[in-house]
Short mmCIF file of C-alpha atoms in Angstrom, two decimals:
data_model
loop_
_atom_site.label_atom_id
_atom_site.label_comp_id
_atom_site.label_asym_id
_atom_site.label_seq_id
_atom_site.Cartn_x
_atom_site.Cartn_y
_atom_site.Cartn_z
CA ASP A 1 47.81 -29.31 19.79
CA ALA A 2 47.64 -26.58 22.38
CA MET A 3 45.65 -23.50 21.30
CA VAL A 4 46.97 -21.31 24.10
CA ILE A 5 50.60 -21.52 25.14
CA GLN A 6 51.85 -19.90 28.31
CA ASN A 7 55.50 -19.45 29.20
CA PRO A 8 57.04 -20.20 31.51
CA ARG A 9 54.99 -22.86 33.33
CA TYR A 10 56.75 -22.00 36.58
CA GLN A 11 58.32 -18.67 37.48
CA VAL A 12 60.17 -17.77 40.65
CA THR A 13 60.89 -14.08 41.18
CA GLN A 14 62.26 -11.96 43.98
CA PHE A 15 60.12 -9.58 45.97
CA GLY A 16 59.99 -6.30 44.04
CA LYS A 17 61.74 -7.61 40.91
CA PRO A 18 59.73 -7.02 37.71
CA VAL A 19 58.49 -10.11 35.94
CA THR A 20 56.77 -10.75 32.60
CA LEU A 21 54.53 -13.67 31.76
CA SER A 22 53.72 -14.48 28.15
CA CYS A 23 50.83 -16.02 26.30
CA SER A 24 50.44 -16.94 22.64
CA GLN A 25 47.58 -18.41 20.64
CA THR A 26 47.29 -20.38 17.44
CA LEU A 27 43.67 -19.51 16.52
CA ASN A 28 43.74 -15.73 15.93
CA HIS A 29 40.81 -15.23 18.29
CA ASN A 30 39.82 -11.64 18.99
CA VAL A 31 39.57 -11.90 22.77
CA MET A 32 42.44 -12.56 25.15
CA TYR A 33 42.04 -12.70 28.93
CA TRP A 34 44.35 -12.71 31.93
CA TYR A 35 43.09 -14.31 35.14
CA GLN A 36 44.70 -14.69 38.55
CA GLN A 37 43.83 -17.82 40.52
CA LYS A 38 44.90 -18.43 44.10
CA SER A 39 44.63 -21.78 45.81
CA SER A 40 41.04 -23.09 46.04
CA GLN A 41 39.65 -19.80 44.72
CA ALA A 42 37.78 -18.80 41.59
CA PRO A 43 39.80 -17.39 38.71
CA LYS A 44 39.74 -13.60 39.03
CA LEU A 45 39.66 -11.50 35.87
CA LEU A 46 42.52 -8.97 35.67
CA PHE A 47 42.22 -7.68 32.07
CA HIS A 48 40.82 -8.56 28.72
CA TYR A 49 41.37 -7.43 25.15
CA TYR A 50 38.83 -7.43 22.38
CA ASP A 51 41.15 -7.10 19.43
CA LYS A 52 43.16 -3.97 20.36
CA ASP A 53 40.59 -2.63 22.83
CA PHE A 54 41.93 -3.03 26.36
CA ASN A 55 39.68 -3.45 29.41
CA ASN A 56 41.15 -3.19 32.89
CA GLU A 57 39.10 -4.47 35.83
CA ALA A 58 38.49 -1.76 38.42
CA ASP A 59 40.09 -3.78 41.22
CA THR A 60 43.18 -4.89 39.30
CA PRO A 61 46.19 -3.44 41.16
CA ASP A 62 48.22 -0.76 39.37
CA ASN A 63 51.20 -3.05 39.79
CA PHE A 64 49.77 -5.21 36.99
CA GLN A 65 49.95 -4.17 33.37
CA SER A 66 49.38 -5.88 30.06
CA ARG A 67 50.47 -5.57 26.45
CA ARG A 68 49.10 -7.11 23.28
CA PRO A 69 51.51 -6.25 20.46
CA ASN A 70 49.63 -8.37 17.90
CA THR A 71 46.73 -10.82 17.65
CA SER A 72 48.80 -13.82 18.66
CA PHE A 73 50.66 -12.59 21.72
CA CYS A 74 49.77 -11.09 25.06
CA PHE A 75 51.97 -10.26 28.04
CA LEU A 76 51.33 -9.72 31.73
CA ASP A 77 53.83 -7.45 33.46
CA ILE A 78 54.06 -7.29 37.24
CA ARG A 79 56.15 -4.25 38.05
CA SER A 80 56.96 -4.90 41.70
CA PRO A 81 55.74 -8.32 42.80
CA GLY A 82 54.70 -8.74 46.40
CA LEU A 83 54.22 -11.94 48.36
CA GLY A 84 50.47 -11.60 47.81
CA ASP A 85 50.93 -11.83 44.06
CA ALA A 86 52.00 -15.46 44.26
CA ALA A 87 49.34 -17.33 42.29
CA MET A 88 48.52 -19.20 39.10
CA TYR A 89 48.15 -16.81 36.17
CA LEU A 90 45.86 -18.04 33.44
CA CYS A 91 45.61 -16.77 29.88
CA ALA A 92 42.53 -17.53 27.82
CA ILE A 93 41.22 -16.79 24.33
CA GLY A 94 37.74 -16.49 22.84
CA ARG A 95 36.15 -15.67 19.48
CA LYS A 96 33.82 -13.14 21.11
CA LEU A 97 33.11 -11.92 24.63
CA ASP A 98 30.02 -14.15 24.99
CA THR A 99 31.48 -17.37 23.63
CA GLU A 100 33.48 -20.06 25.36
CA ALA A 101 37.03 -19.26 26.43
CA PHE A 102 39.93 -21.66 26.02
CA PHE A 103 42.64 -21.60 28.64
CA GLY A 104 46.34 -22.24 28.65
CA GLN A 105 48.01 -24.41 31.25
CA GLY A 106 48.89 -21.41 33.36
CA THR A 107 52.05 -19.97 34.88
CA ARG A 108 52.63 -20.67 38.56
CA LEU A 109 54.31 -17.59 40.04
CA THR A 110 56.27 -17.84 43.28
CA VAL A 111 57.59 -14.69 44.98
CA VAL A 112 60.52 -15.11 47.37
CA GLU B 1 27.48 -7.05 39.37
CA ASP B 2 27.33 -10.55 37.90
CA GLN B 3 27.65 -13.29 40.52
CA VAL B 4 28.03 -17.05 40.44
CA THR B 5 27.61 -19.37 43.44
CA GLN B 6 28.40 -23.06 43.23
CA SER B 7 27.35 -25.79 45.63
CA PRO B 8 28.46 -27.93 47.25
CA GLU B 9 32.05 -26.74 47.73
CA ALA B 10 33.22 -30.34 47.86
CA LEU B 11 31.56 -33.64 47.05
CA ARG B 12 32.84 -37.13 47.61
CA LEU B 13 31.14 -40.03 45.80
CA GLN B 14 31.68 -43.71 45.33
CA GLU B 15 32.40 -44.93 41.81
CA GLY B 16 29.07 -45.39 40.04
CA GLU B 17 27.15 -43.11 42.42
CA SER B 18 25.38 -40.45 40.33
CA SER B 19 24.90 -36.89 41.59
CA SER B 20 24.48 -33.24 40.53
CA LEU B 21 26.47 -30.05 41.00
CA ASN B 22 24.67 -26.73 41.23
CA CYS B 23 25.53 -23.31 39.79
CA SER B 24 23.29 -20.39 40.77
CA TYR B 25 23.79 -17.12 38.97
CA THR B 26 22.72 -13.48 39.13
CA VAL B 27 23.39 -11.56 35.94
CA SER B 28 21.89 -8.65 34.06
CA GLY B 29 20.94 -10.39 30.84
CA LEU B 30 22.56 -13.80 30.51
CA ARG B 31 24.67 -14.04 27.37
CA GLY B 32 26.09 -17.49 28.11
CA LEU B 33 26.84 -20.00 30.87
CA PHE B 34 29.92 -22.20 30.70
CA TRP B 35 31.13 -25.31 32.52
CA TYR B 36 34.80 -26.15 32.90
CA ARG B 37 36.82 -28.94 34.45
CA GLN B 38 40.08 -28.07 36.22
CA ASP B 39 42.68 -30.60 37.31
CA PRO B 40 45.23 -29.62 40.00
CA GLY B 41 47.97 -27.34 38.68
CA LYS B 42 46.37 -27.00 35.23
CA GLY B 43 44.22 -24.50 33.37
CA PRO B 44 40.44 -24.97 33.11
CA GLU B 45 39.28 -27.28 30.33
CA PHE B 46 36.11 -26.23 28.51
CA LEU B 47 33.16 -28.64 28.75
CA PHE B 48 29.85 -26.98 27.75
CA THR B 49 28.17 -23.75 26.70
CA LEU B 50 24.50 -23.09 27.47
CA TYR B 51 22.72 -20.02 26.13
CA SER B 52 19.04 -20.26 27.02
CA ALA B 53 16.74 -21.78 29.64
CA GLY B 54 15.76 -25.33 28.80
CA GLU B 55 18.94 -26.04 26.91
CA GLU B 56 20.84 -29.26 27.66
CA LYS B 57 24.25 -30.53 26.58
CA GLU B 58 25.78 -33.98 27.09
CA LYS B 59 29.26 -35.44 26.90
CA GLU B 60 30.04 -38.95 28.06
CA ARG B 61 28.95 -39.17 31.73
CA LEU B 62 28.23 -35.44 32.04
CA LYS B 63 25.03 -33.56 31.28
CA ALA B 64 24.54 -29.81 31.77
CA THR B 65 21.14 -28.15 32.06
CA LEU B 66 20.05 -24.53 32.37
CA THR B 67 17.11 -22.70 33.94
CA LYS B 68 16.57 -18.96 34.34
CA LYS B 69 18.32 -18.97 37.74
CA GLU B 70 20.66 -21.93 37.83
CA SER B 71 22.49 -24.65 36.00
CA PHE B 72 23.13 -28.23 36.98
CA LEU B 73 25.96 -30.51 36.00
CA HIS B 74 24.70 -34.06 36.31
CA ILE B 75 27.28 -36.82 36.51
CA THR B 76 26.06 -40.34 35.83
CA ALA B 77 27.93 -43.42 37.06
CA PRO B 78 31.15 -41.47 37.67
CA LYS B 79 34.61 -43.01 37.50
CA PRO B 80 37.72 -42.06 39.50
CA GLU B 81 39.07 -40.16 36.46
CA ASP B 82 36.13 -37.75 36.77
CA SER B 83 37.70 -36.41 39.97
CA ALA B 84 38.46 -32.69 39.45
CA THR B 85 37.20 -29.23 40.31
CA TYR B 86 34.23 -28.22 38.18
CA LEU B 87 33.88 -24.50 37.51
CA CYS B 88 30.83 -22.61 36.31
CA ALA B 89 31.15 -19.21 34.62
CA VAL B 90 28.72 -16.69 33.14
CA VAL B 91 28.77 -13.77 30.75
CA GLY B 92 26.08 -11.16 31.34
CA GLY B 93 25.39 -7.67 30.16
CA ALA B 94 28.75 -6.50 31.49
CA GLN B 95 30.42 -8.70 28.88
CA LYS B 96 32.83 -10.28 31.36
CA LEU B 97 33.48 -13.98 32.00
CA VAL B 98 32.87 -14.39 35.74
CA PHE B 99 33.62 -17.63 37.56
CA GLY B 100 32.19 -19.35 40.60
CA GLN B 101 34.37 -20.90 43.30
CA GLY B 102 33.99 -24.38 41.90
CA THR B 103 32.97 -27.76 43.28
CA ARG B 104 35.80 -30.13 44.16
CA LEU B 105 34.60 -33.60 43.15
CA THR B 106 36.29 -36.78 44.39
CA ILE B 107 35.25 -40.20 43.10
CA ASN B 108 36.44 -43.10 45.22
CA PRO B 109 37.02 -46.47 43.53
#
């Protein structure tokens, strides 16, 4: 059974139209991550939570925000998507920051 | 800043032809090194965790090793189903999981 569930798997949005991606987990792990991955590139860390503590990467655009209302759920909000935001968005969980992370299947975002 | 460099970028092998993938890292105090497999259009699948130099982990045809500067993923007698991108990631003193670009491995039957 999947430990990390991302919805939707595919999302098409219009340029500038806000979009929300969701992630849920079944293991109650403390750490949740959001990564952006473009074609043939390394996953790039956008944010992570350790429990309720939120850590924003310095180079994450202001256009990207995140919410974690409880242990199980995490959301990625893109306020005004641009064409350059088209990518695979990956959610991952971990027990601690220095243990292995388990990834969901990702959401493929297309901006038209 | 923690950095991970993987080589080669792409590797094409014949079925049964063993080889190794390299992951070089620069971190301030290694807390853990991780190997993942990623199939096209899917999220990375966890393979191994290595914590200290000299450590080795094995799973089926894969074996991961760690030194103070690099890690190797050895693949023995690979099969076409081993074709994927293999990602290496580290956690250092900054407490962030940082990935390399990956090695795209193709095994021809």
